[in-house]
């Protein structure tokens, strides 16, 4: 017994290290293997508060760029509006047809922290549960997709970025509707990988990739990017590199998507 | 005692703030993410008991993890660095050991000694961190490059921080 105590005393430094390191590594492994455990709480709020202060300052540097983008988007929306009003058919639908009712609802939010250099990148938004945001909602920006909400507190939301090894979303080729999965390989913040497209499909550089609408997160046809290169891997499926439309270095305002029929859709799938 | 407790609390807060407010928002290249925060572990006095060193490392890593939205990654890498510190200090000790009332830094032991002290520990920390973050050896060289470039960046900032310390003392 005395010897044991002596031994513990002699190696207490390394023993304590092993103990603490086991705790830390097991946390890290769990974090790596599963999606970020919904670990948002008091401490997250403090971090978000700091990030918001920093962001409210640094936003000034991006004002010119942000204004330019907003004005571009305005023009685009105005054009769409024109088209809707001119098309008698669409106007008719929204007036009388209860089947074509609104399915998605968008909430604008500001990005207060964002990374692109890690393997598991996250964004933080300045809106949360009090503003109607819930976990597992899609997030987009005018250019394309951004990510999925994971943890939500009263006034902040953390978003699993497309640039995260845990991110997967169903996507399709715009020209022929063949669908596959978009994921990130951790290599370059400007490109993602589209997989599971069968080898007989015609794919060429420049093709547009959009969301498929099969998941309840994103509406169909949200732009993702364009094909840069495609080659067949392991005989059956393409390995397609896609250049993202979204510029993750310049994200200021994003839209969070509420799918009004999500519960209905998921209920059906479970049955 | 109280005095040095206060002094290191201030250093802790300042270093964490510099890391999460400044360095995390500074995106110079997609490779370089300086993790200057481990400087806090390196500037602790030579006499710091081992158990305190490890507990402080845990606290430091966990704080950074909270801000970085990671869990356990920085904690484990920082603990690993803390565990290596006494060994490295012993290896590079001057012939007659460390004089009491001196602190690990360029001011007391010179640039050569400081580099021999910080380079291995920073490399150990960054390699551990980046490979644990990637969680595979799949993109071995990509991860290696990221760790090395970031280490160079961190070391540069550590040297800069030392200029600040020397100036402070002469005043």
PDB file of C-alpha atoms in Angstrom, chain A:
ATOM      1  CA  UNK A   1       0.000   0.000   0.000  1.00  0.00           C
ATOM      2  CA  UNK A   2       2.778   2.337   0.980  1.00  0.00           C
ATOM      3  CA  UNK A   3       4.648   1.428  -2.160  1.00  0.00           C
ATOM      4  CA  UNK A   4       1.582   2.099  -4.258  1.00  0.00           C
ATOM      5  CA  UNK A   5       1.154   5.540  -2.701  1.00  0.00           C
ATOM      6  CA  UNK A   6       4.842   6.219  -3.298  1.00  0.00           C
ATOM      7  CA  UNK A   7       4.475   5.177  -6.892  1.00  0.00           C
ATOM      8  CA  UNK A   8       1.433   7.389  -7.378  1.00  0.00           C
ATOM      9  CA  UNK A   9       3.262  10.277  -5.771  1.00  0.00           C
ATOM     10  CA  UNK A  10       6.301   9.742  -7.980  1.00  0.00           C
ATOM     11  CA  UNK A  11       4.364   9.594 -11.215  1.00  0.00           C
ATOM     12  CA  UNK A  12       1.512  11.923 -10.220  1.00  0.00           C
ATOM     13  CA  UNK A  13       2.353  14.307 -13.042  1.00  0.00           C
ATOM     14  CA  UNK A  14       1.979  11.730 -15.814  1.00  0.00           C
ATOM     15  CA  UNK A  15      -0.959  10.026 -14.087  1.00  0.00           C
ATOM     16  CA  UNK A  16      -2.848  13.295 -13.811  1.00  0.00           C
ATOM     17  CA  UNK A  17      -1.978  14.001 -17.423  1.00  0.00           C
ATOM     18  CA  UNK A  18      -3.353  10.620 -18.524  1.00  0.00           C
ATOM     19  CA  UNK A  19      -6.533  11.168 -16.543  1.00  0.00           C
ATOM     20  CA  UNK A  20      -7.224  14.633 -17.934  1.00  0.00           C
ATOM     21  CA  UNK A  21      -6.131  13.675 -21.444  1.00  0.00           C
ATOM     22  CA  UNK A  22      -8.530  10.712 -21.451  1.00  0.00           C
ATOM     23  CA  UNK A  23     -11.382  13.054 -20.612  1.00  0.00           C
ATOM     24  CA  UNK A  24     -10.333  15.544 -23.304  1.00  0.00           C
ATOM     25  CA  UNK A  25      -9.680  12.963 -26.028  1.00  0.00           C
ATOM     26  CA  UNK A  26     -12.986  11.179 -25.407  1.00  0.00           C
ATOM     27  CA  UNK A  27     -14.765  14.519 -25.741  1.00  0.00           C
ATOM     28  CA  UNK A  28     -12.846  15.190 -28.943  1.00  0.00           C
ATOM     29  CA  UNK A  29     -13.581  11.766 -30.415  1.00  0.00           C
ATOM     30  CA  UNK A  30     -17.257  12.096 -29.669  1.00  0.00           C
ATOM     31  CA  UNK A  31     -17.193  15.545 -31.243  1.00  0.00           C
ATOM     32  CA  UNK A  32     -15.461  14.202 -34.347  1.00  0.00           C
ATOM     33  CA  UNK A  33     -17.639  11.120 -34.778  1.00  0.00           C
ATOM     34  CA  UNK A  34     -21.073  12.549 -34.237  1.00  0.00           C
ATOM     35  CA  UNK A  35     -22.444  15.836 -35.284  1.00  0.00           C
ATOM     36  CA  UNK A  36     -21.594  18.514 -32.811  1.00  0.00           C
ATOM     37  CA  UNK A  37     -23.447  17.316 -29.736  1.00  0.00           C
ATOM     38  CA  UNK A  38     -26.110  19.915 -29.234  1.00  0.00           C
ATOM     39  CA  UNK A  39     -23.789  21.585 -26.841  1.00  0.00           C
ATOM     40  CA  UNK A  40     -25.145  25.063 -26.636  1.00  0.00           C
ATOM     41  CA  UNK A  41     -25.880  26.764 -23.401  1.00  0.00           C
ATOM     42  CA  UNK A  42     -24.768  29.456 -21.089  1.00  0.00           C
ATOM     43  CA  UNK A  43     -21.145  29.438 -22.179  1.00  0.00           C
ATOM     44  CA  UNK A  44     -22.093  29.523 -25.830  1.00  0.00           C
ATOM     45  CA  UNK A  45     -24.029  32.703 -25.120  1.00  0.00           C
ATOM     46  CA  UNK A  46     -20.919  34.385 -23.733  1.00  0.00           C
ATOM     47  CA  UNK A  47     -18.902  33.402 -26.791  1.00  0.00           C
ATOM     48  CA  UNK A  48     -21.689  34.626 -29.052  1.00  0.00           C
ATOM     49  CA  UNK A  49     -21.848  37.920 -27.198  1.00  0.00           C
ATOM     50  CA  UNK A  50     -18.127  38.511 -27.804  1.00  0.00           C
ATOM     51  CA  UNK A  51     -18.397  37.560 -31.430  1.00  0.00           C
ATOM     52  CA  UNK A  52     -21.292  39.913 -31.906  1.00  0.00           C
ATOM     53  CA  UNK A  53     -19.327  42.832 -30.490  1.00  0.00           C
ATOM     54  CA  UNK A  54     -16.416  42.067 -32.813  1.00  0.00           C
ATOM     55  CA  UNK A  55     -18.686  41.583 -35.786  1.00  0.00           C
ATOM     56  CA  UNK A  56     -20.601  44.813 -35.201  1.00  0.00           C
ATOM     57  CA  UNK A  57     -17.241  46.524 -35.571  1.00  0.00           C
ATOM     58  CA  UNK A  58     -15.780  44.567 -38.482  1.00  0.00           C
ATOM     59  CA  UNK A  59     -19.022  44.795 -40.471  1.00  0.00           C
ATOM     60  CA  UNK A  60     -18.077  48.361 -41.351  1.00  0.00           C
ATOM     61  CA  UNK A  61     -15.186  47.108 -43.433  1.00  0.00           C
ATOM     62  CA  UNK A  62     -17.545  45.125 -45.654  1.00  0.00           C
ATOM     63  CA  UNK A  63     -20.181  47.809 -46.097  1.00  0.00           C
ATOM     64  CA  UNK A  64     -19.346  48.598 -49.716  1.00  0.00           C
ATOM     65  CA  UNK A  65     -19.365  44.967 -50.763  1.00  0.00           C
ATOM     66  CA  UNK A  66     -22.541  44.228 -48.781  1.00  0.00           C
ATOM     67  CA  UNK A  67     -24.348  47.177 -50.343  1.00  0.00           C
ATOM     68  CA  UNK A  68     -23.361  46.078 -53.807  1.00  0.00           C
ATOM     69  CA  UNK A  69     -24.691  42.582 -53.187  1.00  0.00           C
ATOM     70  CA  UNK A  70     -27.928  43.817 -51.669  1.00  0.00           C
ATOM     71  CA  UNK A  71     -28.561  46.101 -54.613  1.00  0.00           C
ATOM     72  CA  UNK A  72     -27.854  43.239 -57.026  1.00  0.00           C
ATOM     73  CA  UNK A  73     -30.284  41.044 -55.154  1.00  0.00           C
ATOM     74  CA  UNK A  74     -32.895  43.788 -55.194  1.00  0.00           C
ATOM     75  CA  UNK A  75     -32.615  44.005 -58.950  1.00  0.00           C
ATOM     76  CA  UNK A  76     -32.942  40.263 -59.253  1.00  0.00           C
ATOM     77  CA  UNK A  77     -35.991  40.152 -56.997  1.00  0.00           C
ATOM     78  CA  UNK A  78     -37.612  43.020 -58.867  1.00  0.00           C
ATOM     79  CA  UNK A  79     -37.156  41.093 -62.086  1.00  0.00           C
ATOM     80  CA  UNK A  80     -38.763  38.022 -60.581  1.00  0.00           C
ATOM     81  CA  UNK A  81     -41.648  40.098 -59.296  1.00  0.00           C
ATOM     82  CA  UNK A  82     -42.250  41.415 -62.796  1.00  0.00           C
ATOM     83  CA  UNK A  83     -42.360  37.901 -64.125  1.00  0.00           C
ATOM     84  CA  UNK A  84     -44.834  36.767 -61.494  1.00  0.00           C
ATOM     85  CA  UNK A  85     -47.218  39.628 -62.143  1.00  0.00           C
ATOM     86  CA  UNK A  86     -47.076  39.144 -65.880  1.00  0.00           C
ATOM     87  CA  UNK A  87     -47.829  35.456 -65.665  1.00  0.00           C
ATOM     88  CA  UNK A  88     -51.596  35.251 -65.301  1.00  0.00           C
ATOM     89  CA  UNK A  89     -51.352  31.599 -64.469  1.00  0.00           C
ATOM     90  CA  UNK A  90     -49.239  32.048 -61.337  1.00  0.00           C
ATOM     91  CA  UNK A  91     -51.369  34.898 -60.163  1.00  0.00           C
ATOM     92  CA  UNK A  92     -54.391  32.724 -60.554  1.00  0.00           C
ATOM     93  CA  UNK A  93     -52.859  29.945 -58.478  1.00  0.00           C
ATOM     94  CA  UNK A  94     -52.049  32.127 -55.538  1.00  0.00           C
ATOM     95  CA  UNK A  95     -55.561  33.517 -55.541  1.00  0.00           C
ATOM     96  CA  UNK A  96     -57.665  30.413 -55.665  1.00  0.00           C
ATOM     97  CA  UNK A  97     -55.700  27.224 -55.364  1.00  0.00           C
ATOM     98  CA  UNK A  98     -55.217  25.980 -51.819  1.00  0.00           C
ATOM     99  CA  UNK A  99     -52.762  23.304 -52.965  1.00  0.00           C
ATOM    100  CA  UNK A 100     -50.172  25.843 -54.098  1.00  0.00           C
ATOM    101  CA  UNK A 101     -49.967  27.525 -50.741  1.00  0.00           C
ATOM    102  CA  UNK A 102     -46.790  28.886 -49.281  1.00  0.00           C
ATOM    103  CA  UNK A 103     -44.443  26.106 -48.224  1.00  0.00           C
ATOM    104  CA  UNK A 104     -41.318  27.952 -47.099  1.00  0.00           C
ATOM    105  CA  UNK A 105     -40.864  30.965 -44.910  1.00  0.00           C
ATOM    106  CA  UNK A 106     -37.580  32.912 -44.773  1.00  0.00           C
ATOM    107  CA  UNK A 107     -36.030  34.801 -41.867  1.00  0.00           C
ATOM    108  CA  UNK A 108     -33.080  37.114 -42.443  1.00  0.00           C
ATOM    109  CA  UNK A 109     -30.184  36.920 -39.970  1.00  0.00           C
ATOM    110  CA  UNK A 110     -26.730  38.412 -39.628  1.00  0.00           C
ATOM    111  CA  UNK A 111     -23.594  36.261 -39.433  1.00  0.00           C
ATOM    112  CA  UNK A 112     -21.619  37.198 -36.323  1.00  0.00           C
ATOM    113  CA  UNK A 113     -18.903  34.575 -36.505  1.00  0.00           C
ATOM    114  CA  UNK A 114     -17.688  32.324 -39.264  1.00  0.00           C
ATOM    115  CA  UNK A 115     -14.676  30.164 -40.048  1.00  0.00           C
ATOM    116  CA  UNK A 116     -13.458  28.532 -43.247  1.00  0.00           C
ATOM    117  CA  UNK A 117     -10.052  27.209 -42.195  1.00  0.00           C
ATOM    118  CA  UNK A 118     -11.085  24.332 -39.914  1.00  0.00           C
ATOM    119  CA  UNK A 119     -12.238  20.837 -40.768  1.00  0.00           C
ATOM    120  CA  UNK A 120     -15.474  21.468 -38.865  1.00  0.00           C
ATOM    121  CA  UNK A 121     -16.585  24.978 -39.653  1.00  0.00           C
ATOM    122  CA  UNK A 122     -19.508  26.677 -37.962  1.00  0.00           C
ATOM    123  CA  UNK A 123     -21.261  30.021 -38.256  1.00  0.00           C
ATOM    124  CA  UNK A 124     -23.106  31.884 -35.540  1.00  0.00           C
ATOM    125  CA  UNK A 125     -26.200  33.939 -36.347  1.00  0.00           C
ATOM    126  CA  UNK A 126     -27.645  36.803 -34.320  1.00  0.00           C
ATOM    127  CA  UNK A 127     -31.122  35.309 -34.120  1.00  0.00           C
ATOM    128  CA  UNK A 128     -32.400  32.366 -32.127  1.00  0.00           C
ATOM    129  CA  UNK A 129     -35.392  30.615 -30.635  1.00  0.00           C
ATOM    130  CA  UNK A 130     -37.096  33.880 -29.688  1.00  0.00           C
ATOM    131  CA  UNK A 131     -37.109  34.814 -33.378  1.00  0.00           C
ATOM    132  CA  UNK A 132     -38.569  31.472 -34.403  1.00  0.00           C
ATOM    133  CA  UNK A 133     -35.411  29.591 -35.375  1.00  0.00           C
ATOM    134  CA  UNK A 134     -35.167  25.895 -34.518  1.00  0.00           C
ATOM    135  CA  UNK A 135     -32.512  23.203 -34.948  1.00  0.00           C
ATOM    136  CA  UNK A 136     -32.370  21.507 -38.389  1.00  0.00           C
ATOM    137  CA  UNK A 137     -33.434  24.392 -40.598  1.00  0.00           C
ATOM    138  CA  UNK A 138     -31.690  25.168 -43.879  1.00  0.00           C
ATOM    139  CA  UNK A 139     -29.627  28.351 -44.227  1.00  0.00           C
ATOM    140  CA  UNK A 140     -29.008  30.056 -47.580  1.00  0.00           C
ATOM    141  CA  UNK A 141     -27.635  33.330 -48.895  1.00  0.00           C
ATOM    142  CA  UNK A 142     -28.486  35.119 -52.147  1.00  0.00           C
ATOM    143  CA  UNK A 143     -25.741  33.193 -53.996  1.00  0.00           C
ATOM    144  CA  UNK A 144     -26.435  29.683 -52.717  1.00  0.00           C
ATOM    145  CA  UNK A 145     -26.570  27.306 -49.756  1.00  0.00           C
ATOM    146  CA  UNK A 146     -24.754  28.008 -46.493  1.00  0.00           C
ATOM    147  CA  UNK A 147     -25.577  25.242 -44.001  1.00  0.00           C
ATOM    148  CA  UNK A 148     -27.988  23.819 -41.444  1.00  0.00           C
ATOM    149  CA  UNK A 149     -28.842  25.143 -37.982  1.00  0.00           C
ATOM    150  CA  UNK A 150     -27.724  22.877 -35.130  1.00  0.00           C
ATOM    151  CA  UNK A 151     -27.835  24.524 -31.713  1.00  0.00           C
ATOM    152  CA  UNK A 152     -30.241  27.298 -30.832  1.00  0.00           C
ATOM    153  CA  UNK A 153     -30.305  29.549 -27.762  1.00  0.00           C
ATOM    154  CA  UNK A 154     -32.648  32.432 -27.039  1.00  0.00           C
ATOM    155  CA  UNK A 155     -30.972  34.922 -29.333  1.00  0.00           C
ATOM    156  CA  UNK A 156     -28.232  33.002 -31.160  1.00  0.00           C
ATOM    157  CA  UNK A 157     -28.000  30.080 -33.521  1.00  0.00           C
ATOM    158  CA  UNK A 158     -25.014  27.994 -34.515  1.00  0.00           C
ATOM    159  CA  UNK A 159     -24.996  26.752 -38.083  1.00  0.00           C
ATOM    160  CA  UNK A 160     -23.212  23.683 -39.396  1.00  0.00           C
ATOM    161  CA  UNK A 161     -21.484  25.135 -42.457  1.00  0.00           C
ATOM    162  CA  UNK A 162     -21.356  23.372 -45.827  1.00  0.00           C
ATOM    163  CA  UNK A 163     -17.611  23.447 -45.109  1.00  0.00           C
ATOM    164  CA  UNK A 164     -17.878  20.811 -42.401  1.00  0.00           C
ATOM    165  CA  UNK A 165     -16.919  17.152 -42.741  1.00  0.00           C
ATOM    166  CA  UNK A 166     -20.263  16.257 -41.128  1.00  0.00           C
ATOM    167  CA  UNK A 167     -22.362  18.154 -43.670  1.00  0.00           C
ATOM    168  CA  UNK A 168     -24.322  16.203 -46.313  1.00  0.00           C
ATOM    169  CA  UNK A 169     -27.145  17.377 -48.502  1.00  0.00           C
ATOM    170  CA  UNK A 170     -29.048  15.906 -51.408  1.00  0.00           C
ATOM    171  CA  UNK A 171     -28.359  17.707 -54.702  1.00  0.00           C
ATOM    172  CA  UNK A 172     -29.041  17.234 -58.389  1.00  0.00           C
ATOM    173  CA  UNK A 173     -27.750  18.265 -61.785  1.00  0.00           C
ATOM    174  CA  UNK A 174     -29.997  21.019 -63.022  1.00  0.00           C
ATOM    175  CA  UNK A 175     -30.000  19.893 -66.653  1.00  0.00           C
ATOM    176  CA  UNK A 176     -31.112  16.285 -66.223  1.00  0.00           C
ATOM    177  CA  UNK A 177     -32.328  15.939 -62.606  1.00  0.00           C
ATOM    178  CA  UNK A 178     -29.977  13.079 -61.667  1.00  0.00           C
ATOM    179  CA  UNK A 179     -29.419  13.391 -57.921  1.00  0.00           C
ATOM    180  CA  UNK A 180     -26.516  12.668 -55.590  1.00  0.00           C
ATOM    181  CA  UNK A 181     -24.986  13.880 -52.339  1.00  0.00           C
ATOM    182  CA  UNK A 182     -22.976  17.031 -51.699  1.00  0.00           C
ATOM    183  CA  UNK A 183     -20.261  16.839 -49.034  1.00  0.00           C
ATOM    184  CA  UNK A 184     -16.990  18.587 -48.232  1.00  0.00           C
ATOM    185  CA  UNK A 185     -13.593  16.902 -48.269  1.00  0.00           C
ATOM    186  CA  UNK A 186     -11.821  19.521 -46.140  1.00  0.00           C
ATOM    187  CA  UNK A 187      -9.488  20.565 -48.952  1.00  0.00           C
ATOM    188  CA  UNK A 188     -10.610  23.922 -50.276  1.00  0.00           C
ATOM    189  CA  UNK A 189     -13.256  26.299 -48.975  1.00  0.00           C
ATOM    190  CA  UNK A 190     -14.340  27.106 -52.528  1.00  0.00           C
ATOM    191  CA  UNK A 191     -15.185  23.572 -53.710  1.00  0.00           C
ATOM    192  CA  UNK A 192     -17.295  20.601 -52.563  1.00  0.00           C
ATOM    193  CA  UNK A 193     -17.752  17.045 -53.849  1.00  0.00           C
ATOM    194  CA  UNK A 194     -20.873  15.698 -55.556  1.00  0.00           C
ATOM    195  CA  UNK A 195     -20.998  11.900 -55.336  1.00  0.00           C
ATOM    196  CA  UNK A 196     -23.410   9.047 -56.152  1.00  0.00           C
ATOM    197  CA  UNK A 197     -24.143  10.202 -59.708  1.00  0.00           C
ATOM    198  CA  UNK A 198     -24.167   7.018 -61.858  1.00  0.00           C
ATOM    199  CA  UNK A 199     -21.410   6.725 -64.488  1.00  0.00           C
ATOM    200  CA  UNK A 200     -23.735   6.666 -67.523  1.00  0.00           C
ATOM    201  CA  UNK A 201     -25.051  10.177 -66.844  1.00  0.00           C
ATOM    202  CA  UNK A 202     -23.777  12.969 -69.068  1.00  0.00           C
ATOM    203  CA  UNK A 203     -21.791  15.364 -66.858  1.00  0.00           C
ATOM    204  CA  UNK A 204     -19.548  18.101 -68.170  1.00  0.00           C
ATOM    205  CA  UNK A 205     -17.683  21.046 -66.625  1.00  0.00           C
ATOM    206  CA  UNK A 206     -19.902  24.099 -66.301  1.00  0.00           C
ATOM    207  CA  UNK A 207     -23.089  22.184 -65.435  1.00  0.00           C
ATOM    208  CA  UNK A 208     -25.093  23.744 -62.628  1.00  0.00           C
ATOM    209  CA  UNK A 209     -25.775  21.821 -59.405  1.00  0.00           C
ATOM    210  CA  UNK A 210     -28.831  22.734 -57.307  1.00  0.00           C
ATOM    211  CA  UNK A 211     -30.565  21.298 -54.230  1.00  0.00           C
ATOM    212  CA  UNK A 212     -32.898  18.412 -55.000  1.00  0.00           C
ATOM    213  CA  UNK A 213     -35.657  19.216 -52.521  1.00  0.00           C
ATOM    214  CA  UNK A 214     -35.672  15.608 -51.300  1.00  0.00           C
ATOM    215  CA  UNK A 215     -34.563  16.639 -47.845  1.00  0.00           C
ATOM    216  CA  UNK A 216     -36.975  18.756 -45.882  1.00  0.00           C
ATOM    217  CA  UNK A 217     -34.240  21.349 -45.225  1.00  0.00           C
ATOM    218  CA  UNK A 218     -33.974  23.165 -48.537  1.00  0.00           C
ATOM    219  CA  UNK A 219     -36.511  23.974 -51.241  1.00  0.00           C
ATOM    220  CA  UNK A 220     -35.825  22.489 -54.647  1.00  0.00           C
ATOM    221  CA  UNK A 221     -33.526  24.428 -56.960  1.00  0.00           C
ATOM    222  CA  UNK A 222     -31.438  26.475 -54.496  1.00  0.00           C
ATOM    223  CA  UNK A 223     -28.144  27.016 -56.363  1.00  0.00           C
ATOM    224  CA  UNK A 224     -25.059  25.218 -55.041  1.00  0.00           C
ATOM    225  CA  UNK A 225     -22.333  25.573 -57.682  1.00  0.00           C
ATOM    226  CA  UNK A 226     -20.954  24.565 -61.049  1.00  0.00           C
ATOM    227  CA  UNK A 227     -19.108  21.391 -62.041  1.00  0.00           C
ATOM    228  CA  UNK A 228     -15.343  21.932 -62.452  1.00  0.00           C
ATOM    229  CA  UNK A 229     -14.257  18.381 -63.181  1.00  0.00           C
ATOM    230  CA  UNK A 230     -15.786  14.931 -63.125  1.00  0.00           C
ATOM    231  CA  UNK A 231     -14.252  11.473 -63.301  1.00  0.00           C
ATOM    232  CA  UNK A 232     -15.589   7.980 -62.670  1.00  0.00           C
ATOM    233  CA  UNK A 233     -14.316   6.412 -59.468  1.00  0.00           C
ATOM    234  CA  UNK A 234     -14.549   2.702 -58.585  1.00  0.00           C
ATOM    235  CA  UNK A 235     -16.428   1.961 -61.780  1.00  0.00           C
ATOM    236  CA  UNK A 236     -19.975   2.931 -60.880  1.00  0.00           C
ATOM    237  CA  UNK A 237     -20.179   6.515 -59.711  1.00  0.00           C
ATOM    238  CA  UNK A 238     -18.780   9.890 -60.608  1.00  0.00           C
ATOM    239  CA  UNK A 239     -16.541  11.882 -58.311  1.00  0.00           C
ATOM    240  CA  UNK A 240     -17.511  15.430 -59.225  1.00  0.00           C
ATOM    241  CA  UNK A 241     -15.799  18.559 -57.945  1.00  0.00           C
ATOM    242  CA  UNK A 242     -18.187  21.488 -57.692  1.00  0.00           C
ATOM    243  CA  UNK A 243     -17.231  25.151 -57.334  1.00  0.00           C
ATOM    244  CA  UNK A 244     -19.532  26.779 -54.774  1.00  0.00           C
ATOM    245  CA  UNK A 245     -21.527  29.874 -55.689  1.00  0.00           C
ATOM    246  CA  UNK A 246     -21.453  30.949 -52.043  1.00  0.00           C
ATOM    247  CA  UNK A 247     -18.329  32.866 -51.079  1.00  0.00           C
ATOM    248  CA  UNK A 248     -17.856  31.782 -47.470  1.00  0.00           C
ATOM    249  CA  UNK A 249     -15.313  34.515 -46.852  1.00  0.00           C
ATOM    250  CA  UNK A 250     -17.861  37.252 -47.407  1.00  0.00           C
ATOM    251  CA  UNK A 251     -21.002  36.168 -45.623  1.00  0.00           C
ATOM    252  CA  UNK A 252     -22.856  38.930 -43.815  1.00  0.00           C
ATOM    253  CA  UNK A 253     -26.579  38.335 -44.262  1.00  0.00           C
ATOM    254  CA  UNK A 254     -28.212  34.940 -44.668  1.00  0.00           C
ATOM    255  CA  UNK A 255     -31.760  33.566 -44.745  1.00  0.00           C
ATOM    256  CA  UNK A 256     -32.987  30.785 -42.485  1.00  0.00           C
ATOM    257  CA  UNK A 257     -35.645  28.595 -44.069  1.00  0.00           C
ATOM    258  CA  UNK A 258     -38.665  27.367 -42.162  1.00  0.00           C
ATOM    259  CA  UNK A 259     -40.375  24.526 -43.961  1.00  0.00           C
ATOM    260  CA  UNK A 260     -44.034  24.845 -43.051  1.00  0.00           C
ATOM    261  CA  UNK A 261     -44.777  21.261 -44.072  1.00  0.00           C
ATOM    262  CA  UNK A 262     -41.701  19.682 -42.525  1.00  0.00           C
ATOM    263  CA  UNK A 263     -43.500  17.790 -39.774  1.00  0.00           C
ATOM    264  CA  UNK A 264     -46.061  16.445 -42.198  1.00  0.00           C
ATOM    265  CA  UNK A 265     -43.278  15.337 -44.546  1.00  0.00           C
ATOM    266  CA  UNK A 266     -41.306  13.621 -41.782  1.00  0.00           C
ATOM    267  CA  UNK A 267     -44.377  11.937 -40.350  1.00  0.00           C
ATOM    268  CA  UNK A 268     -45.127  10.371 -43.693  1.00  0.00           C
ATOM    269  CA  UNK A 269     -41.557   9.156 -44.013  1.00  0.00           C
ATOM    270  CA  UNK A 270     -41.693   7.531 -40.585  1.00  0.00           C
ATOM    271  CA  UNK A 271     -44.911   5.717 -41.385  1.00  0.00           C
TER     272      UNK A 271
END
